[in-house]
Short mmCIF file of C-alpha atoms in Angstrom, two decimals:
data_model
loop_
_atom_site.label_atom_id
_atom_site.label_comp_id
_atom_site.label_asym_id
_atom_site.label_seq_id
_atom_site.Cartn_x
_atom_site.Cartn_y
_atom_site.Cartn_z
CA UNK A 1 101.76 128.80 127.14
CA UNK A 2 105.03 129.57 125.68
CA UNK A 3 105.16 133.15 123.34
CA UNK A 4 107.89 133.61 121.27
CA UNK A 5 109.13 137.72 121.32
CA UNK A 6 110.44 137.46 117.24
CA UNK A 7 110.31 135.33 114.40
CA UNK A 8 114.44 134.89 115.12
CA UNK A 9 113.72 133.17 118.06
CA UNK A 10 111.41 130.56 116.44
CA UNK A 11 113.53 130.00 113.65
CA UNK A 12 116.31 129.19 116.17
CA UNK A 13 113.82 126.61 117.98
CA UNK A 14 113.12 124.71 114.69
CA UNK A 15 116.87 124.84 114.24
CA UNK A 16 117.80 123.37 117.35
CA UNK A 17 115.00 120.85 116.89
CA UNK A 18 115.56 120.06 113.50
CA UNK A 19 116.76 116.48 113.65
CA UNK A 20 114.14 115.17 116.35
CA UNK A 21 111.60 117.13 114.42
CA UNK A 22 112.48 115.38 110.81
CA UNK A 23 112.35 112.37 113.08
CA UNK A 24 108.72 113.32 114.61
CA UNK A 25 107.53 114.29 111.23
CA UNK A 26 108.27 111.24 109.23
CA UNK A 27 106.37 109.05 111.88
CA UNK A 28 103.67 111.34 112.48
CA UNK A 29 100.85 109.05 111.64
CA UNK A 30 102.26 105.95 113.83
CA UNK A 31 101.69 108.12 117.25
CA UNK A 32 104.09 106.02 119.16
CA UNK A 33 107.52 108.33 119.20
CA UNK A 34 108.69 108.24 122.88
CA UNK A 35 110.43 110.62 125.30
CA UNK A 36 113.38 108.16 125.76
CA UNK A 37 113.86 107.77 121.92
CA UNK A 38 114.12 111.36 121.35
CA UNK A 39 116.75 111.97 124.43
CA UNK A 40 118.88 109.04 122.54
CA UNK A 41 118.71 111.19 119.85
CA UNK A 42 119.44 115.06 121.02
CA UNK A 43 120.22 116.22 124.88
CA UNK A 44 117.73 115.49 127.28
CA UNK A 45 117.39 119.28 128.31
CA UNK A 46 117.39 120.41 124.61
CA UNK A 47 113.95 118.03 124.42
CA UNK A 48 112.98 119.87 127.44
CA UNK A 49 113.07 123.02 125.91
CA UNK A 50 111.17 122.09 122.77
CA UNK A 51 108.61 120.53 125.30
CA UNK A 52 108.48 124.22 127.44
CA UNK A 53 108.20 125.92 123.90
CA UNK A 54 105.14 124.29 122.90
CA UNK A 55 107.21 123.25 119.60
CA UNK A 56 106.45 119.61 121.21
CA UNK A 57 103.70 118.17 123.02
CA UNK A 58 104.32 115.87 125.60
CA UNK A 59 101.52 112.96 126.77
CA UNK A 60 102.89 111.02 128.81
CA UNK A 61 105.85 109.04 127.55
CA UNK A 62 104.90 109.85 124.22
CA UNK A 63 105.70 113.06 122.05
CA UNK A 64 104.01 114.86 119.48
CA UNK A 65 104.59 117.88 116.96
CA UNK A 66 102.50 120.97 117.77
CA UNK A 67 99.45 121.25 115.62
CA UNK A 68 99.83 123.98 114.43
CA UNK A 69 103.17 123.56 113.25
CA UNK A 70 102.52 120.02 112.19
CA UNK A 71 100.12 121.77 109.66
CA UNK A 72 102.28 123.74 108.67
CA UNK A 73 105.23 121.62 107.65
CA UNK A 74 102.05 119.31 105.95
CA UNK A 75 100.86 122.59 103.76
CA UNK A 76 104.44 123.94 103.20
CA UNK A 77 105.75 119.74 101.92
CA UNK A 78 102.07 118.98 100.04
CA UNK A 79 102.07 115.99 102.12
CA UNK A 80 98.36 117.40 103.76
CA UNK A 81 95.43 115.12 103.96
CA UNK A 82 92.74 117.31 105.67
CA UNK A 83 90.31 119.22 103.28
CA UNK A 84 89.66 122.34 104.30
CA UNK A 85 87.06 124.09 102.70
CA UNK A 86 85.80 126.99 104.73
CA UNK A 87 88.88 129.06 104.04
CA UNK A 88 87.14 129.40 100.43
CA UNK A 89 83.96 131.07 102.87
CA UNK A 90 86.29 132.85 105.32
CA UNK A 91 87.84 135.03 102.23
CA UNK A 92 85.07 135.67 100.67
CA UNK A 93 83.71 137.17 103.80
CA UNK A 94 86.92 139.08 104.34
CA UNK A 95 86.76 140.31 100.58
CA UNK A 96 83.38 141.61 100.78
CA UNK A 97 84.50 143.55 104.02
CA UNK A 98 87.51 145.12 102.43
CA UNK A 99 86.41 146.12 99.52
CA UNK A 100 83.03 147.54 101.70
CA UNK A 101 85.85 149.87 103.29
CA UNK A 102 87.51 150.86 100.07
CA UNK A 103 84.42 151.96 98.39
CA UNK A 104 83.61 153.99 101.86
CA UNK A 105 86.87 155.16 101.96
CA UNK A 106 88.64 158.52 101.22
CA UNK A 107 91.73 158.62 101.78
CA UNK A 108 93.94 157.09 98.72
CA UNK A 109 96.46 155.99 101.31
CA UNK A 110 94.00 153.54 103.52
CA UNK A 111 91.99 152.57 100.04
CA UNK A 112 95.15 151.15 98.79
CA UNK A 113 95.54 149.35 102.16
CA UNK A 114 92.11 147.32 101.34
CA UNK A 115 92.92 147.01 97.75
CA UNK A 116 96.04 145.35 98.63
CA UNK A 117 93.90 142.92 100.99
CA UNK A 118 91.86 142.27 98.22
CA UNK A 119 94.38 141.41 95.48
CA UNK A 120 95.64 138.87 98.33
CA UNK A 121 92.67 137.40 99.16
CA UNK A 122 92.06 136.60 95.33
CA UNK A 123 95.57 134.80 94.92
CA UNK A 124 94.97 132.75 97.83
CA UNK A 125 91.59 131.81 96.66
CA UNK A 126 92.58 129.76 93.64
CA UNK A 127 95.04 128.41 94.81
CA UNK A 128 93.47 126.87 98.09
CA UNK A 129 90.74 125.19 95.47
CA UNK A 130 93.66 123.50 93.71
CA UNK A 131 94.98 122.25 96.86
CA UNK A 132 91.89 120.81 97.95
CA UNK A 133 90.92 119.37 94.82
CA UNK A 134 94.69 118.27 94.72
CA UNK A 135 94.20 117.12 98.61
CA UNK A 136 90.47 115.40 97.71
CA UNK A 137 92.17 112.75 94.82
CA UNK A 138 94.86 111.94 97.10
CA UNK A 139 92.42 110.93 100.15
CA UNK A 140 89.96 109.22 97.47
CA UNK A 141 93.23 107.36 96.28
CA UNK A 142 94.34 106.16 99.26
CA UNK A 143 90.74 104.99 100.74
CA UNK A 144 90.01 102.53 97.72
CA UNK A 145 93.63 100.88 97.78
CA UNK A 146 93.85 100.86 101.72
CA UNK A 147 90.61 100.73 103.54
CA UNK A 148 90.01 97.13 104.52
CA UNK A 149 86.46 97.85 105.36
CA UNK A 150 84.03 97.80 102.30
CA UNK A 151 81.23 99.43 104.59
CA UNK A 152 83.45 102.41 105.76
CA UNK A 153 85.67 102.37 102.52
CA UNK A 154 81.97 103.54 100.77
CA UNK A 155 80.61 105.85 103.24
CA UNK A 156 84.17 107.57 102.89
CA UNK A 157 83.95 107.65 99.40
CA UNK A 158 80.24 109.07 99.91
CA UNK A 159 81.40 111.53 102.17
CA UNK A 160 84.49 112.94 99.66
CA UNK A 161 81.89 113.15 96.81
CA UNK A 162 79.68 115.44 99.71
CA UNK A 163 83.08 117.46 99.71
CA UNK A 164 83.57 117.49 95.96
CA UNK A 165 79.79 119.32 95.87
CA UNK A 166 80.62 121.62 98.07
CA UNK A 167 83.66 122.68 96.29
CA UNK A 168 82.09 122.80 93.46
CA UNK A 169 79.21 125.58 95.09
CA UNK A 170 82.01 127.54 96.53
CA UNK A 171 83.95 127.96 92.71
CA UNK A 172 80.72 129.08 91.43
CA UNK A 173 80.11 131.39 94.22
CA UNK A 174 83.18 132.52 93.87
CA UNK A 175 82.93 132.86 90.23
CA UNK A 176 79.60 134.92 90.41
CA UNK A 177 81.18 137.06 93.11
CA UNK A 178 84.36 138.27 90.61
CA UNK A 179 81.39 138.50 87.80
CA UNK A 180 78.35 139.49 89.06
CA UNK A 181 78.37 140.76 92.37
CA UNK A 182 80.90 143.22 92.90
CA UNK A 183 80.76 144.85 89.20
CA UNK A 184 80.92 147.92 91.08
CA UNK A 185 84.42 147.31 92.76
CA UNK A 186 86.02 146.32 90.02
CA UNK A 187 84.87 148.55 87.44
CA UNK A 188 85.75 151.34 90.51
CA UNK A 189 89.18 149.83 91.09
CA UNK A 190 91.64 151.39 87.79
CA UNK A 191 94.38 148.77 89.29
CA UNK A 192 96.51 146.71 86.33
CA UNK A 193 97.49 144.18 88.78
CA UNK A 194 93.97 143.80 90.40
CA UNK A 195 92.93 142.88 86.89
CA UNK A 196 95.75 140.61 86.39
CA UNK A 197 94.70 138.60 89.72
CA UNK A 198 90.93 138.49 88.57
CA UNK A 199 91.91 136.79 85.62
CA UNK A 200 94.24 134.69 86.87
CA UNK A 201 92.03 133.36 89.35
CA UNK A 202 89.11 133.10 87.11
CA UNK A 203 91.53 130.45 84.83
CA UNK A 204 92.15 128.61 88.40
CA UNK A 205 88.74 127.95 88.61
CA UNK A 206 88.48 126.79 85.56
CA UNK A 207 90.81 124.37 86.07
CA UNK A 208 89.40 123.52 89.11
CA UNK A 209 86.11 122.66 87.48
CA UNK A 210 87.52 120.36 84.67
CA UNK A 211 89.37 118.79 87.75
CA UNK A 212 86.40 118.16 89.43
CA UNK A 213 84.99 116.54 86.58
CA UNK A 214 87.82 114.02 86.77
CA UNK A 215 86.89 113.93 90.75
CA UNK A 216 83.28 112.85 89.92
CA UNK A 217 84.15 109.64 87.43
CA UNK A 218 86.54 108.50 89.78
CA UNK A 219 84.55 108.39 92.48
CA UNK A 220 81.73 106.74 90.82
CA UNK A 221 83.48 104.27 89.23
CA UNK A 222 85.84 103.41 92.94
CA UNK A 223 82.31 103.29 94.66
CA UNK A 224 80.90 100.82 91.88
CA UNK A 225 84.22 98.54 92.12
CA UNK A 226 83.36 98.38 95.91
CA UNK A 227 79.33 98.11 95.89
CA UNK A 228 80.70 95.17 93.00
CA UNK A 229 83.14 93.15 95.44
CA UNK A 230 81.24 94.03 98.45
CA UNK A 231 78.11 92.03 96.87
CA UNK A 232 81.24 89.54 95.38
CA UNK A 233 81.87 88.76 99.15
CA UNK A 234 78.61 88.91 100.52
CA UNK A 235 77.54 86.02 98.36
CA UNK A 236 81.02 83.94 98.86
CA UNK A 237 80.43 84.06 102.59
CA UNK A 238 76.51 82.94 102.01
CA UNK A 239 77.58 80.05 99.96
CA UNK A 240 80.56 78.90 102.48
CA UNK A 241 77.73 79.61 105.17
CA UNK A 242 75.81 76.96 103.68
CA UNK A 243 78.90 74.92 102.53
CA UNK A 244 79.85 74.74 106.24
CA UNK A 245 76.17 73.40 107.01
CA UNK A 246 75.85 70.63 104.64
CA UNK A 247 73.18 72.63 103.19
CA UNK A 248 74.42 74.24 99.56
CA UNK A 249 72.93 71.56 97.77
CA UNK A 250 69.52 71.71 99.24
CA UNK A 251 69.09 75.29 99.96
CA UNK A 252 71.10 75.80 96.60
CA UNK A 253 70.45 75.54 92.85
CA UNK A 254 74.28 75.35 92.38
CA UNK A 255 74.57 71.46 90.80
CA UNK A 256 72.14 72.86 88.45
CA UNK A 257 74.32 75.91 87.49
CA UNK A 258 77.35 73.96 87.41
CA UNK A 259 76.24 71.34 85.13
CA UNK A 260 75.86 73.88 82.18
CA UNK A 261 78.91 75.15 82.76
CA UNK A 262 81.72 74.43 80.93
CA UNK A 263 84.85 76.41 81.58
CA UNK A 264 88.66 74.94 81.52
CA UNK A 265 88.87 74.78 85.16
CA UNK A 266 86.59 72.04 85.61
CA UNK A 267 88.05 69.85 82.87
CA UNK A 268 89.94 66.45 84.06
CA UNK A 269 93.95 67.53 84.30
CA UNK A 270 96.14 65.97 82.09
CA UNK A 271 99.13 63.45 84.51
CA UNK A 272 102.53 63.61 82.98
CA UNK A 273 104.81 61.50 83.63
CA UNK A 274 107.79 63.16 85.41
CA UNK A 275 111.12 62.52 84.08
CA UNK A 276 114.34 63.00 86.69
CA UNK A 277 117.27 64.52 85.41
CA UNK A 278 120.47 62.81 84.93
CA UNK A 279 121.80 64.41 87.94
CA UNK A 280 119.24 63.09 90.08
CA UNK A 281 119.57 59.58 88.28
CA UNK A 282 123.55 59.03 89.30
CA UNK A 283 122.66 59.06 93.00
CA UNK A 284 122.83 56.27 94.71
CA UNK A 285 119.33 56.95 97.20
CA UNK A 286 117.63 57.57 93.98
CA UNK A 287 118.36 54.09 92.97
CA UNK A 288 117.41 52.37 96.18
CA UNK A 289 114.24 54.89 96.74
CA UNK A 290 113.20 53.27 92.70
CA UNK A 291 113.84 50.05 93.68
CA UNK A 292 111.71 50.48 96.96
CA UNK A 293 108.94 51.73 94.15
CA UNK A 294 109.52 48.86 92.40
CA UNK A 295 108.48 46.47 94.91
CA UNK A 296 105.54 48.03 96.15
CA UNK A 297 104.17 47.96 92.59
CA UNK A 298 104.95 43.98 92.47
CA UNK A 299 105.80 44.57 89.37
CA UNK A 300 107.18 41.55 87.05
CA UNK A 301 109.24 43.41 85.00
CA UNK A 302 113.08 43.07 86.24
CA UNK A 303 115.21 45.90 86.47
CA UNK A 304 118.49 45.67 85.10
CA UNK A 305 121.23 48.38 85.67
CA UNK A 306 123.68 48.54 83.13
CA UNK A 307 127.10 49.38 83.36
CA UNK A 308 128.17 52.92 83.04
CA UNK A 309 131.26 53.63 81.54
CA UNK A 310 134.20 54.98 83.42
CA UNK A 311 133.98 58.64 84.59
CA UNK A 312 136.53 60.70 83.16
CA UNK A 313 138.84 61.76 85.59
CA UNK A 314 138.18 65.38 84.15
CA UNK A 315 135.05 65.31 86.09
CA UNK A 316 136.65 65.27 89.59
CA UNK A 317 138.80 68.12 88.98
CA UNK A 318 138.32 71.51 90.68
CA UNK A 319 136.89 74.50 88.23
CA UNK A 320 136.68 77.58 89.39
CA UNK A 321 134.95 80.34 87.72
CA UNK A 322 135.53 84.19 87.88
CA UNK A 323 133.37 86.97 87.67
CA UNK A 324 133.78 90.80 87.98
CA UNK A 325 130.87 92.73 89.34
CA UNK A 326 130.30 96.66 89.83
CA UNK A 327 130.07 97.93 93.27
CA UNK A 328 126.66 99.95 93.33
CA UNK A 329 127.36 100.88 96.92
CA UNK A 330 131.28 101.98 95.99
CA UNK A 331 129.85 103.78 93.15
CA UNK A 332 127.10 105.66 94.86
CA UNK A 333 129.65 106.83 98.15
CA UNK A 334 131.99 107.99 95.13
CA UNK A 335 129.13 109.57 93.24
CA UNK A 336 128.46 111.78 96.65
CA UNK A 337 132.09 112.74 97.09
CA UNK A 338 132.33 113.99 93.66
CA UNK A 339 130.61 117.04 92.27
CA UNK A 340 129.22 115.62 88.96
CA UNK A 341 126.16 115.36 88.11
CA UNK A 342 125.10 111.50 87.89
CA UNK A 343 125.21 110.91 84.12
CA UNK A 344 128.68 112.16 83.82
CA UNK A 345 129.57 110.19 86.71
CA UNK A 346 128.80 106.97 85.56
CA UNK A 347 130.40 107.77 82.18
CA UNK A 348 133.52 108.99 84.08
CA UNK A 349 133.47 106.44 86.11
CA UNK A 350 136.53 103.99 86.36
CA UNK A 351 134.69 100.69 86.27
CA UNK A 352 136.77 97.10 87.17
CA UNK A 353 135.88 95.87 83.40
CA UNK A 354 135.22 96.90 80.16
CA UNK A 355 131.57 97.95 79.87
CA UNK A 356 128.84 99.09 76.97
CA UNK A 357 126.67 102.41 76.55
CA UNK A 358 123.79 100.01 78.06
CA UNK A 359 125.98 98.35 81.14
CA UNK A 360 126.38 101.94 82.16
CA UNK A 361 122.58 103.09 81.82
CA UNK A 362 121.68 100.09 83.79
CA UNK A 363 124.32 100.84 86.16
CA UNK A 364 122.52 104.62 86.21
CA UNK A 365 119.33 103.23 86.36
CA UNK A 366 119.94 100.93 89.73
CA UNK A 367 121.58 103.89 91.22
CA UNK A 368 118.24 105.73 91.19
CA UNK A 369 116.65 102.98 92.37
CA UNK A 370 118.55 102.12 94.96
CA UNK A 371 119.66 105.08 96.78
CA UNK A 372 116.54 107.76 95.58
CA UNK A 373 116.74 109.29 99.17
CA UNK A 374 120.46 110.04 99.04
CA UNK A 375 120.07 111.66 95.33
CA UNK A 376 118.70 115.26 94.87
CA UNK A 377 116.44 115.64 91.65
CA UNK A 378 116.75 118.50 89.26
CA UNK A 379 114.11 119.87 86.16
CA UNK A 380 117.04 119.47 84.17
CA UNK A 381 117.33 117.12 81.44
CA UNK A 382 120.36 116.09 79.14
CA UNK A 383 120.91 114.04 75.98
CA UNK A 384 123.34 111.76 75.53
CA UNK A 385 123.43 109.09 72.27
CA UNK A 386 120.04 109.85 71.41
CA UNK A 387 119.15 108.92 75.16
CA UNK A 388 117.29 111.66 77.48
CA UNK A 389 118.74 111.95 81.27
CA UNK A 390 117.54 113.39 83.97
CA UNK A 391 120.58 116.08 85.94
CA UNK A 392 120.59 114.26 89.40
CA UNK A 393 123.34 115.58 92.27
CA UNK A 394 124.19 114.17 95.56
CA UNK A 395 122.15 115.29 98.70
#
């Protein structure tokens, strides 16, 4: 396995990598990138080199990120799906240890060294029960709009509920450690920023238990919607089951339960008679495909076409009609050569026609729409007529 001597010389991997990797990373979850796709798209001995690096993994004709890194990039871009819990245990371990040591310690120099540990291991704490909790609704989310498969689709739900208890047991763990446990530490440790961290993280997990809160209706409710369609289908399959046997009236009380209904669906639809349009009338098929009706029909009445007057010879003449219409695609390669932001753009903007104060938001709002990749989003916010805007720039 690869080692890398210095953090300079793994930063200059990822650099040379960066395009394959953005490429890797955005089709992570389809674990089909190939070798021969990633040589059209850098040198083949530069995807060598990744490959001897360990920054890619290489099975078969296939390629994938490094785990570890892949992780990474997932934490760093909040794009991670994996809960990981027993961090929560692992610093609580390591806090207990460290601040074991600075209570045995003498030296002012080395106790500072485990305070410091300490004060780290408490940031980190909250914030890794935000991300799961943050990481949990996402995964819940996406199982009850995506899993086709009502039996797993529950037991997944089941088994982030599991996870949302055990979160919950490590916050108030972690709560009774800061309060009850370790009185000794902290009423030992005469640190302003220590007790700026404790009560920092003891509003994290706070928030964390109001979130979970949230957690615990959602996932009750999601796992009644599914236990609710899963019995929905069970019993539309039973009654096609029988359907398909010629047996739903026998094995069935369903004629009974249908006769006292009486909803509008089963009420006789009203015919109308269709009427053509005159456009459809002047042709000539339409005429012969009537007459054809006619016959079939046997009916006695006698159709009798009367004579249309002449067609104005205004009809035959050639109109041509004119319209002017903004280039989005002009606009938005102008927008990115320019260095305003986008609502000054559009007002600056030298359009091929006169246009109003809501022509040009519309024209703002389909740029957005349109081309949200190529547009970098800012906090910022202006107001213009009364109108708030968000300060967008070009990638």
């Amino acid at each position: 396995m690869y080692t890398f001597h210095s953090i300079k010389e793994l930063l200059n991997a990822l650099v040379l990598g960066k395009d394959l990797l953005g490429e890797m990373f955005g089709k992570r979850k389809s674990f089909d990138y190939r070798y021969d796709q990633a040589i059209e798209l850098m040198e083949e001995s530069k995807v060598d080199s990744l490959i001897e690096k360990g920054i890619i993994i290489r099975n078969g004709r296939y390629l994938e990120i490094e785990d570890q890194l892949l992780s990474f990039f997932e934490q760093i871009l909040d794009v991670n799906e994996e809960i990981n819990i027993s961090l929560i245990t692992e610093h609580i371990t390591l806090l207990k240890e460290n601040i074991d040591y600075y209570l045995a310690e003498d030296s002012e120099h080395r106790k500072y060294k485990y305070l410091k540990s300490v004060k780290g291991s408490l940031r980190k704490m909250g914030f890794i029960c935000l991300r799961n909790i943050v990481d949990l609704n996402r995964n819940i989310d996406n199982t009850f709009k995506t899993e086709p498969n009502y039996k797993i689709k529950i037991k997944k739900l089941e088994n982030y509920d599991q996870r949302r208890i055990d979160i919950k047991k490590l916050i108030a763990v972690t709560e009774q450690f800061i309060t009850e446990d370790e009185l000794t530490f902290f009423a030992t440790a005469k640190d302003d920023e220590l007790n700026h961290v404790t009560t920092e993280l003891r509003l994290q997990l706070q928030e964390a238990r109001h979130n979970l809160i949230e957690t615990e209706k959602q996932i009750i409710d999601f796992l009644n919607q599914v236990k609710h369609q899963s019995k929905l289908i069970e019993k539309i399959r039973q009654v096609k089951y029988l359907k398909d046997q010629f047996e739903l009236e026998s094995k069935s009380d369903i004629v009974k339960l249908l006769n006292k209904m009486n909803p509008v669906a089963f009420e006789n639809r009203p015919v109308f008679p269709v009427k053509l349009s005159l456009d459809i009338l002047q042709d000539d098929d339409t005429y012969e495909i009537i007459k054809a009706l006619s016959k079939k029909i046997k009916s006695t009445v006698k159709l009798k076409v009367p004579l249309a007057k002449a067609i104005d010879e205004t009809f035959f003449n050639d109109t041509v009609e004119t319209d002017i219409f903004i280039d989005l695609e002009k606009m938005k390669s102008s927008f990115t050569a320019s260095g305003y932001h986008l609502l000054d753009f559009v007002n600056q903007y030298d359009y091929p026609k006169e246009v109003s104060f809501e022509e040009i938001v519309t024209c703002y709002c389909q740029l957005i729409s349109l081309y949200e990749n190529d547009f970098r989003f800012t906090d910022k916010y202006v107001i213009y007529k009364g109108t708030e805007f968000s300060v967008i720039y070009p990638k």
